[in-house]
Amino acid sequence: MNDKKMHIESRLAQIGSVEEPVTGAINYPIYQATAFRHPKLGQSTGFDYARTKNPTRSVLEAAIADLESGDAGFACSSGMAALQTVFTLFAQGDHFIVSLDLYGGTYRLLEQILSKFGISSSYVDTNDLAALEEVRQPNTKAILIETPTNPLMMVTDIGAVSAWAKQHQLLTIVDNTLLSPYFQRPLELGADIVVHSATKYLGGHNDVLAGLIVTKGEVLSQQVGFLHNSIGAVLSPTDSYQLMRGMKTLALRMERHESNALTVAKHLKEHPQVAEVFHPGLEDHPGYDIQKKQASGNTGIFSFKLTDARYIEPVLRHIKLVAFAESLGGVESLMTYPTVQTHADIPLEIREAVGVDDTLLRFSVGIEHVDDIIADLDQALEAARREIQEG
């Protein structure tokens, strides 16, 4: 259903529900076919080969384009596949400007793979227009923004950076994974491309691997569509169905994620074993005002630093309700240690320069009862304190 007059909660709940005209199925079917019959020579049903177009995937792609206020959507086999598809818009000798605090997998793709093909990147605080101007080169073609960033939750003014990029004929690409279109829609703020690791909040249940791209503009949409088909890292029909099923409850989940995370962040901020909390919903966060201006809510992920790195191992060993696991955005609470997990591919000097050190934990707060989450954290921190104190 694509009625812009409806609230986003209704559009999410109705994904695929009126798309199947023959049987009226409320849940759009999984079309497992890879090939489709032609009515006659020179005619097509619109579906020929599943890599190019699949009915189930097409409904998902139309839904994410609608939710992000874009012109076209593309479903990929993972978030990294989505980024790689976008990056192939560019050529040897091109240069990117990239968020300084960056997911380690994106850094690995840029520095260990794309660099082999002559594509270079400069990493800066993308909220600093003077810094952007300083690193801009004649061959700069795009700016890639994470906002909030992973894991330090740095916030970029999407509107201001997009306007700056347009002045210099650069594409603005925004990774919107951490907020989802429920809370933030970068294309409405001037961005050209949005990418998602849909494995995270959009899927929401730690059970589907997927990536999404949304484009603004007919020419750009055609270019990405060509690459999506040519590269072929497309999402399967079954995964497309699972992702749509997860997205139907996105509004409900994001509200609980946001509420729980902010409550836990405020609790940890006052905890004697916690040195610093990084959450853009806290009023002393440097990006608080920008976040409030450009987003209608906050994510369920934040990071915090302990006062002593020796607490890390026992805390991760003693958490019970919270799982020590990578990834984020699922209904279950997960905690990870970025310096050796999600950001291990980023060189030590770069990690430490931005603040990803050996005291930092990243917390993806789930939808469990917030009192249970806090109780689990408190007992793990207390157990760690006793172990260190007793030697």
PDB file of C-alpha atoms in Angstrom, residues 25-252:
ATOM      1  CA  ALA A  25      -3.690 -13.016   0.298  1.00  0.00           C
ATOM      2  CA  ILE A  26      -2.926 -10.685   3.204  1.00  0.00           C
ATOM      3  CA  ASN A  27       0.703 -11.807   3.280  1.00  0.00           C
ATOM      4  CA  TYR A  28       2.348 -11.497  -0.105  1.00  0.00           C
ATOM      5  CA  PRO A  29       3.461 -14.942  -1.360  1.00  0.00           C
ATOM      6  CA  ILE A  30       7.014 -16.204  -1.697  1.00  0.00           C
ATOM      7  CA  TYR A  31       7.632 -16.617  -5.407  1.00  0.00           C
ATOM      8  CA  GLN A  32      10.459 -19.112  -5.426  1.00  0.00           C
ATOM      9  CA  ALA A  33      10.696 -19.290  -9.235  1.00  0.00           C
ATOM     10  CA  THR A  34      13.903 -18.237 -10.961  1.00  0.00           C
ATOM     11  CA  ALA A  35      12.349 -18.162 -14.464  1.00  0.00           C
ATOM     12  CA  PHE A  36       9.018 -16.823 -15.726  1.00  0.00           C
ATOM     13  CA  ARG A  37       7.027 -17.826 -18.790  1.00  0.00           C
ATOM     14  CA  HIS A  38       6.745 -15.367 -21.687  1.00  0.00           C
ATOM     15  CA  PRO A  39       3.184 -15.017 -23.081  1.00  0.00           C
ATOM     16  CA  LYS A  40       4.603 -14.865 -26.618  1.00  0.00           C
ATOM     17  CA  LEU A  41       7.682 -13.717 -28.488  1.00  0.00           C
ATOM     18  CA  GLY A  42       8.461 -10.134 -27.590  1.00  0.00           C
ATOM     19  CA  GLN A  43       6.144 -10.070 -24.589  1.00  0.00           C
ATOM     20  CA  SER A  44       6.865 -10.267 -20.865  1.00  0.00           C
ATOM     21  CA  THR A  45       4.842 -10.344 -17.687  1.00  0.00           C
ATOM     22  CA  GLY A  46       7.393  -7.936 -16.274  1.00  0.00           C
ATOM     23  CA  PHE A  47       9.282 -10.821 -14.726  1.00  0.00           C
ATOM     24  CA  ASP A  48      11.839 -12.763 -16.770  1.00  0.00           C
ATOM     25  CA  TYR A  49      14.664 -13.953 -14.535  1.00  0.00           C
ATOM     26  CA  ALA A  50      14.819 -13.754 -10.733  1.00  0.00           C
ATOM     27  CA  ARG A  51      18.179 -11.962 -10.524  1.00  0.00           C
ATOM     28  CA  THR A  52      16.683  -9.094 -12.491  1.00  0.00           C
ATOM     29  CA  LYS A  53      13.276  -9.022 -10.852  1.00  0.00           C
ATOM     30  CA  ASN A  54      11.264 -11.231  -8.515  1.00  0.00           C
ATOM     31  CA  PRO A  55       7.649 -10.526  -7.424  1.00  0.00           C
ATOM     32  CA  THR A  56       8.318 -10.952  -3.688  1.00  0.00           C
ATOM     33  CA  ARG A  57      11.459  -8.847  -3.792  1.00  0.00           C
ATOM     34  CA  SER A  58       9.699  -6.192  -5.879  1.00  0.00           C
ATOM     35  CA  VAL A  59       7.074  -5.639  -3.175  1.00  0.00           C
ATOM     36  CA  LEU A  60       9.822  -5.197  -0.570  1.00  0.00           C
ATOM     37  CA  GLU A  61      11.728  -2.794  -2.808  1.00  0.00           C
ATOM     38  CA  ALA A  62       8.642  -0.682  -3.451  1.00  0.00           C
ATOM     39  CA  ALA A  63       7.944  -0.594   0.300  1.00  0.00           C
ATOM     40  CA  ILE A  64      11.394   0.660   1.316  1.00  0.00           C
ATOM     41  CA  ALA A  65      11.370   3.263  -1.483  1.00  0.00           C
ATOM     42  CA  ASP A  66       8.033   4.532  -0.159  1.00  0.00           C
ATOM     43  CA  LEU A  67       9.164   4.577   3.473  1.00  0.00           C
ATOM     44  CA  GLU A  68      12.385   6.461   2.661  1.00  0.00           C
ATOM     45  CA  SER A  69      10.633   8.876   0.255  1.00  0.00           C
ATOM     46  CA  GLY A  70      12.810   7.631  -2.605  1.00  0.00           C
ATOM     47  CA  ASP A  71      12.209   6.820  -6.246  1.00  0.00           C
ATOM     48  CA  ALA A  72      13.532   3.249  -6.307  1.00  0.00           C
ATOM     49  CA  GLY A  73      14.516   0.526  -3.876  1.00  0.00           C
ATOM     50  CA  PHE A  74      16.920  -2.382  -4.282  1.00  0.00           C
ATOM     51  CA  ALA A  75      17.157  -5.408  -1.997  1.00  0.00           C
ATOM     52  CA  CYS A  76      20.585  -7.003  -1.613  1.00  0.00           C
ATOM     53  CA  SER A  77      21.963 -10.128   0.022  1.00  0.00           C
ATOM     54  CA  SER A  78      23.559  -8.148   2.888  1.00  0.00           C
ATOM     55  CA  GLY A  79      24.299  -4.627   4.020  1.00  0.00           C
ATOM     56  CA  MET A  80      27.840  -4.938   2.674  1.00  0.00           C
ATOM     57  CA  ALA A  81      26.469  -6.101  -0.685  1.00  0.00           C
ATOM     58  CA  ALA A  82      24.298  -2.984  -0.735  1.00  0.00           C
ATOM     59  CA  LEU A  83      27.334  -0.760  -0.100  1.00  0.00           C
ATOM     60  CA  GLN A  84      29.423  -2.560  -2.713  1.00  0.00           C
ATOM     61  CA  THR A  85      26.639  -2.136  -5.276  1.00  0.00           C
ATOM     62  CA  VAL A  86      26.552   1.607  -4.562  1.00  0.00           C
ATOM     63  CA  PHE A  87      30.347   1.903  -4.668  1.00  0.00           C
ATOM     64  CA  THR A  88      30.437   0.435  -8.176  1.00  0.00           C
ATOM     65  CA  LEU A  89      28.855   3.667  -9.385  1.00  0.00           C
ATOM     66  CA  PHE A  90      32.389   5.034  -9.196  1.00  0.00           C
ATOM     67  CA  ALA A  91      35.576   4.495 -11.179  1.00  0.00           C
ATOM     68  CA  GLN A  92      39.319   4.121 -10.777  1.00  0.00           C
ATOM     69  CA  GLY A  93      40.858   7.316  -9.446  1.00  0.00           C
ATOM     70  CA  ASP A  94      37.735   8.511  -7.643  1.00  0.00           C
ATOM     71  CA  HIS A  95      37.864   9.745  -4.056  1.00  0.00           C
ATOM     72  CA  PHE A  96      35.361   9.502  -1.184  1.00  0.00           C
ATOM     73  CA  ILE A  97      34.913  11.543   1.966  1.00  0.00           C
ATOM     74  CA  VAL A  98      33.796   9.233   4.776  1.00  0.00           C
ATOM     75  CA  SER A  99      32.621   9.527   8.387  1.00  0.00           C
ATOM     76  CA  LEU A 100      35.574   9.327  10.773  1.00  0.00           C
ATOM     77  CA  ASP A 101      33.861   6.978  13.241  1.00  0.00           C
ATOM     78  CA  LEU A 102      32.900   4.131  10.932  1.00  0.00           C
ATOM     79  CA  TYR A 103      31.663   0.545  11.077  1.00  0.00           C
ATOM     80  CA  GLY A 104      34.680  -1.731  10.700  1.00  0.00           C
ATOM     81  CA  GLY A 105      33.177  -3.728   7.823  1.00  0.00           C
ATOM     82  CA  THR A 106      32.736  -0.568   5.755  1.00  0.00           C
ATOM     83  CA  TYR A 107      36.324   0.483   6.494  1.00  0.00           C
ATOM     84  CA  ARG A 108      37.535  -2.975   5.419  1.00  0.00           C
ATOM     85  CA  LEU A 109      35.612  -2.739   2.145  1.00  0.00           C
ATOM     86  CA  LEU A 110      37.033   0.703   1.402  1.00  0.00           C
ATOM     87  CA  GLU A 111      40.638   0.099   2.424  1.00  0.00           C
ATOM     88  CA  GLN A 112      41.257  -3.560   1.633  1.00  0.00           C
ATOM     89  CA  ILE A 113      39.120  -4.004  -1.489  1.00  0.00           C
ATOM     90  CA  LEU A 114      38.187  -0.748  -3.224  1.00  0.00           C
ATOM     91  CA  SER A 115      41.674   0.662  -2.721  1.00  0.00           C
ATOM     92  CA  LYS A 116      42.971  -2.126  -4.999  1.00  0.00           C
ATOM     93  CA  PHE A 117      40.894  -0.615  -7.790  1.00  0.00           C
ATOM     94  CA  GLY A 118      42.263   2.881  -7.315  1.00  0.00           C
ATOM     95  CA  ILE A 119      39.454   4.332  -5.192  1.00  0.00           C
ATOM     96  CA  SER A 120      40.685   6.315  -2.179  1.00  0.00           C
ATOM     97  CA  SER A 121      38.978   7.663   0.947  1.00  0.00           C
ATOM     98  CA  SER A 122      39.533  10.414   3.502  1.00  0.00           C
ATOM     99  CA  TYR A 123      38.023  10.066   6.979  1.00  0.00           C
ATOM    100  CA  VAL A 124      36.821  13.183   8.783  1.00  0.00           C
ATOM    101  CA  ASP A 125      34.202  14.448  11.178  1.00  0.00           C
ATOM    102  CA  THR A 126      31.487  14.900   8.555  1.00  0.00           C
ATOM    103  CA  ASN A 127      29.722  17.460  10.713  1.00  0.00           C
ATOM    104  CA  ASP A 128      32.668  19.834  10.255  1.00  0.00           C
ATOM    105  CA  LEU A 129      32.180  21.628   6.930  1.00  0.00           C
ATOM    106  CA  ALA A 130      35.643  23.174   7.149  1.00  0.00           C
ATOM    107  CA  ALA A 131      37.155  19.698   7.503  1.00  0.00           C
ATOM    108  CA  LEU A 132      35.144  18.506   4.508  1.00  0.00           C
ATOM    109  CA  GLU A 133      36.441  21.383   2.429  1.00  0.00           C
ATOM    110  CA  GLU A 134      39.991  20.685   3.539  1.00  0.00           C
ATOM    111  CA  VAL A 135      39.965  17.055   2.357  1.00  0.00           C
ATOM    112  CA  ARG A 136      37.915  17.626  -0.802  1.00  0.00           C
ATOM    113  CA  GLN A 137      39.945  16.893  -3.931  1.00  0.00           C
ATOM    114  CA  PRO A 138      39.331  17.493  -7.656  1.00  0.00           C
ATOM    115  CA  ASN A 139      38.537  13.755  -7.963  1.00  0.00           C
ATOM    116  CA  THR A 140      36.157  13.629  -4.964  1.00  0.00           C
ATOM    117  CA  LYS A 141      32.866  12.122  -6.109  1.00  0.00           C
ATOM    118  CA  ALA A 142      30.840  11.315  -2.995  1.00  0.00           C
ATOM    119  CA  ILE A 143      30.489  11.647   0.738  1.00  0.00           C
ATOM    120  CA  LEU A 144      29.471   8.658   2.850  1.00  0.00           C
ATOM    121  CA  ILE A 145      27.834   9.468   6.174  1.00  0.00           C
ATOM    122  CA  GLU A 146      26.923   7.279   9.111  1.00  0.00           C
ATOM    123  CA  THR A 147      24.629   9.184  11.455  1.00  0.00           C
ATOM    124  CA  PRO A 148      24.576   8.318  14.236  1.00  0.00           C
ATOM    125  CA  THR A 149      27.922   6.588  13.803  1.00  0.00           C
ATOM    126  CA  ASN A 150      28.749   3.099  14.989  1.00  0.00           C
ATOM    127  CA  PRO A 151      29.876   2.839  17.759  1.00  0.00           C
ATOM    128  CA  LEU A 152      30.480   6.360  19.133  1.00  0.00           C
ATOM    129  CA  MET A 153      27.110   7.810  18.070  1.00  0.00           C
ATOM    130  CA  MET A 154      28.499  10.923  16.396  1.00  0.00           C
ATOM    131  CA  VAL A 155      25.758  12.907  14.651  1.00  0.00           C
ATOM    132  CA  THR A 156      26.016  14.674  11.284  1.00  0.00           C
ATOM    133  CA  ASP A 157      23.715  17.423  10.035  1.00  0.00           C
ATOM    134  CA  ILE A 158      22.448  15.658   6.904  1.00  0.00           C
ATOM    135  CA  GLY A 159      20.804  18.756   5.463  1.00  0.00           C
ATOM    136  CA  ALA A 160      23.888  20.941   5.822  1.00  0.00           C
ATOM    137  CA  VAL A 161      26.280  18.337   4.421  1.00  0.00           C
ATOM    138  CA  SER A 162      23.950  17.450   1.533  1.00  0.00           C
ATOM    139  CA  ALA A 163      23.709  21.133   0.587  1.00  0.00           C
ATOM    140  CA  TRP A 164      27.506  21.449   0.711  1.00  0.00           C
ATOM    141  CA  ALA A 165      27.880  18.307  -1.425  1.00  0.00           C
ATOM    142  CA  LYS A 166      25.467  19.597  -4.050  1.00  0.00           C
ATOM    143  CA  GLN A 167      27.510  22.790  -4.348  1.00  0.00           C
ATOM    144  CA  HIS A 168      30.459  20.625  -5.368  1.00  0.00           C
ATOM    145  CA  GLN A 169      28.507  18.102  -7.500  1.00  0.00           C
ATOM    146  CA  LEU A 170      29.090  15.277  -5.018  1.00  0.00           C
ATOM    147  CA  LEU A 171      26.698  12.462  -4.220  1.00  0.00           C
ATOM    148  CA  THR A 172      25.590  12.174  -0.589  1.00  0.00           C
ATOM    149  CA  ILE A 173      25.221   8.586   0.636  1.00  0.00           C
ATOM    150  CA  VAL A 174      23.758   8.032   4.104  1.00  0.00           C
ATOM    151  CA  ASP A 175      23.839   4.802   6.089  1.00  0.00           C
ATOM    152  CA  ASN A 176      20.503   4.946   7.917  1.00  0.00           C
ATOM    153  CA  THR A 177      20.788   1.551   9.604  1.00  0.00           C
ATOM    154  CA  LEU A 178      20.746   2.759  13.204  1.00  0.00           C
ATOM    155  CA  LEU A 179      17.604   4.884  12.990  1.00  0.00           C
ATOM    156  CA  SER A 180      15.571   3.288  10.171  1.00  0.00           C
ATOM    157  CA  PRO A 181      13.046   5.288   8.128  1.00  0.00           C
ATOM    158  CA  TYR A 182      10.744   5.264  11.124  1.00  0.00           C
ATOM    159  CA  PHE A 183      12.899   7.865  12.881  1.00  0.00           C
ATOM    160  CA  GLN A 184      15.000   9.420  10.088  1.00  0.00           C
ATOM    161  CA  ARG A 185      14.611   9.885   6.316  1.00  0.00           C
ATOM    162  CA  PRO A 186      17.828  11.271   4.819  1.00  0.00           C
ATOM    163  CA  LEU A 187      16.448  11.687   1.284  1.00  0.00           C
ATOM    164  CA  GLU A 188      13.945  14.214   2.622  1.00  0.00           C
ATOM    165  CA  LEU A 189      16.929  16.164   3.999  1.00  0.00           C
ATOM    166  CA  GLY A 190      18.778  16.301   0.691  1.00  0.00           C
ATOM    167  CA  ALA A 191      20.721  13.027   0.464  1.00  0.00           C
ATOM    168  CA  ASP A 192      20.897  11.129  -2.847  1.00  0.00           C
ATOM    169  CA  ILE A 193      21.238   7.520  -1.673  1.00  0.00           C
ATOM    170  CA  VAL A 194      20.288   5.700   1.519  1.00  0.00           C
ATOM    171  CA  VAL A 195      21.682   2.294   2.472  1.00  0.00           C
ATOM    172  CA  HIS A 196      20.633  -0.087   5.222  1.00  0.00           C
ATOM    173  CA  SER A 197      21.954  -3.196   6.801  1.00  0.00           C
ATOM    174  CA  ALA A 198      18.383  -4.478   6.912  1.00  0.00           C
ATOM    175  CA  THR A 199      19.660  -7.363   9.043  1.00  0.00           C
ATOM    176  CA  LYS A 200      19.408  -4.923  11.941  1.00  0.00           C
ATOM    177  CA  TYR A 201      16.301  -2.899  12.902  1.00  0.00           C
ATOM    178  CA  LEU A 202      14.325  -3.453   9.709  1.00  0.00           C
ATOM    179  CA  GLY A 203      14.464  -7.246  10.063  1.00  0.00           C
ATOM    180  CA  GLY A 204      14.500  -6.911  13.825  1.00  0.00           C
ATOM    181  CA  HIS A 205      14.710 -10.555  14.875  1.00  0.00           C
ATOM    182  CA  ASN A 206      18.318 -11.627  14.231  1.00  0.00           C
ATOM    183  CA  ASP A 207      17.105 -14.144  11.664  1.00  0.00           C
ATOM    184  CA  VAL A 208      17.560 -12.605   8.212  1.00  0.00           C
ATOM    185  CA  LEU A 209      20.643 -11.232   6.440  1.00  0.00           C
ATOM    186  CA  ALA A 210      19.770  -8.389   4.052  1.00  0.00           C
ATOM    187  CA  GLY A 211      20.749  -4.997   2.684  1.00  0.00           C
ATOM    188  CA  LEU A 212      18.675  -2.240   1.102  1.00  0.00           C
ATOM    189  CA  ILE A 213      19.424   0.713  -1.162  1.00  0.00           C
ATOM    190  CA  VAL A 214      17.066   3.622  -1.882  1.00  0.00           C
ATOM    191  CA  THR A 215      17.787   6.210  -4.567  1.00  0.00           C
ATOM    192  CA  LYS A 216      16.445   9.651  -5.416  1.00  0.00           C
ATOM    193  CA  GLY A 217      16.227  10.734  -9.061  1.00  0.00           C
ATOM    194  CA  GLU A 218      15.447   8.861 -12.253  1.00  0.00           C
ATOM    195  CA  VAL A 219      18.968   8.743 -13.682  1.00  0.00           C
ATOM    196  CA  LEU A 220      20.596   7.611 -10.443  1.00  0.00           C
ATOM    197  CA  SER A 221      17.871   5.005  -9.928  1.00  0.00           C
ATOM    198  CA  GLN A 222      18.490   3.593 -13.400  1.00  0.00           C
ATOM    199  CA  GLN A 223      22.233   3.466 -12.808  1.00  0.00           C
ATOM    200  CA  VAL A 224      21.889   1.601  -9.506  1.00  0.00           C
ATOM    201  CA  GLY A 225      19.264  -0.689 -11.041  1.00  0.00           C
ATOM    202  CA  PHE A 226      21.711  -1.656 -13.785  1.00  0.00           C
ATOM    203  CA  LEU A 227      24.429  -2.408 -11.216  1.00  0.00           C
ATOM    204  CA  HIS A 228      22.049  -4.321  -8.941  1.00  0.00           C
ATOM    205  CA  ASN A 229      21.127  -6.640 -11.806  1.00  0.00           C
ATOM    206  CA  SER A 230      24.654  -6.890 -13.220  1.00  0.00           C
ATOM    207  CA  ILE A 231      26.408  -7.640  -9.917  1.00  0.00           C
ATOM    208  CA  GLY A 232      23.590  -9.939  -8.841  1.00  0.00           C
ATOM    209  CA  ALA A 233      23.964  -9.782  -5.049  1.00  0.00           C
ATOM    210  CA  VAL A 234      20.185  -9.761  -4.742  1.00  0.00           C
ATOM    211  CA  LEU A 235      17.977 -10.842  -1.850  1.00  0.00           C
ATOM    212  CA  SER A 236      16.252 -14.205  -2.090  1.00  0.00           C
ATOM    213  CA  PRO A 237      12.432 -14.456  -2.179  1.00  0.00           C
ATOM    214  CA  THR A 238      12.294 -16.151   1.229  1.00  0.00           C
ATOM    215  CA  ASP A 239      14.535 -13.543   2.851  1.00  0.00           C
ATOM    216  CA  SER A 240      12.492 -10.787   1.176  1.00  0.00           C
ATOM    217  CA  TYR A 241       9.358 -12.227   2.754  1.00  0.00           C
ATOM    218  CA  GLN A 242      10.997 -12.511   6.178  1.00  0.00           C
ATOM    219  CA  LEU A 243      12.239  -8.947   5.968  1.00  0.00           C
ATOM    220  CA  MET A 244       8.779  -7.619   5.091  1.00  0.00           C
ATOM    221  CA  ARG A 245       7.325  -9.557   8.002  1.00  0.00           C
ATOM    222  CA  GLY A 246       9.845  -7.933  10.349  1.00  0.00           C
ATOM    223  CA  MET A 247       9.209  -4.460   8.960  1.00  0.00           C
ATOM    224  CA  LYS A 248       5.504  -4.676   9.731  1.00  0.00           C
ATOM    225  CA  THR A 249       6.302  -4.265  13.446  1.00  0.00           C
ATOM    226  CA  LEU A 250       9.124  -1.733  13.026  1.00  0.00           C
ATOM    227  CA  ALA A 251       7.164   1.141  14.583  1.00  0.00           C
ATOM    228  CA  LEU A 252       6.338  -0.802  17.734  1.00  0.00           C
TER     229      LEU A 252
END
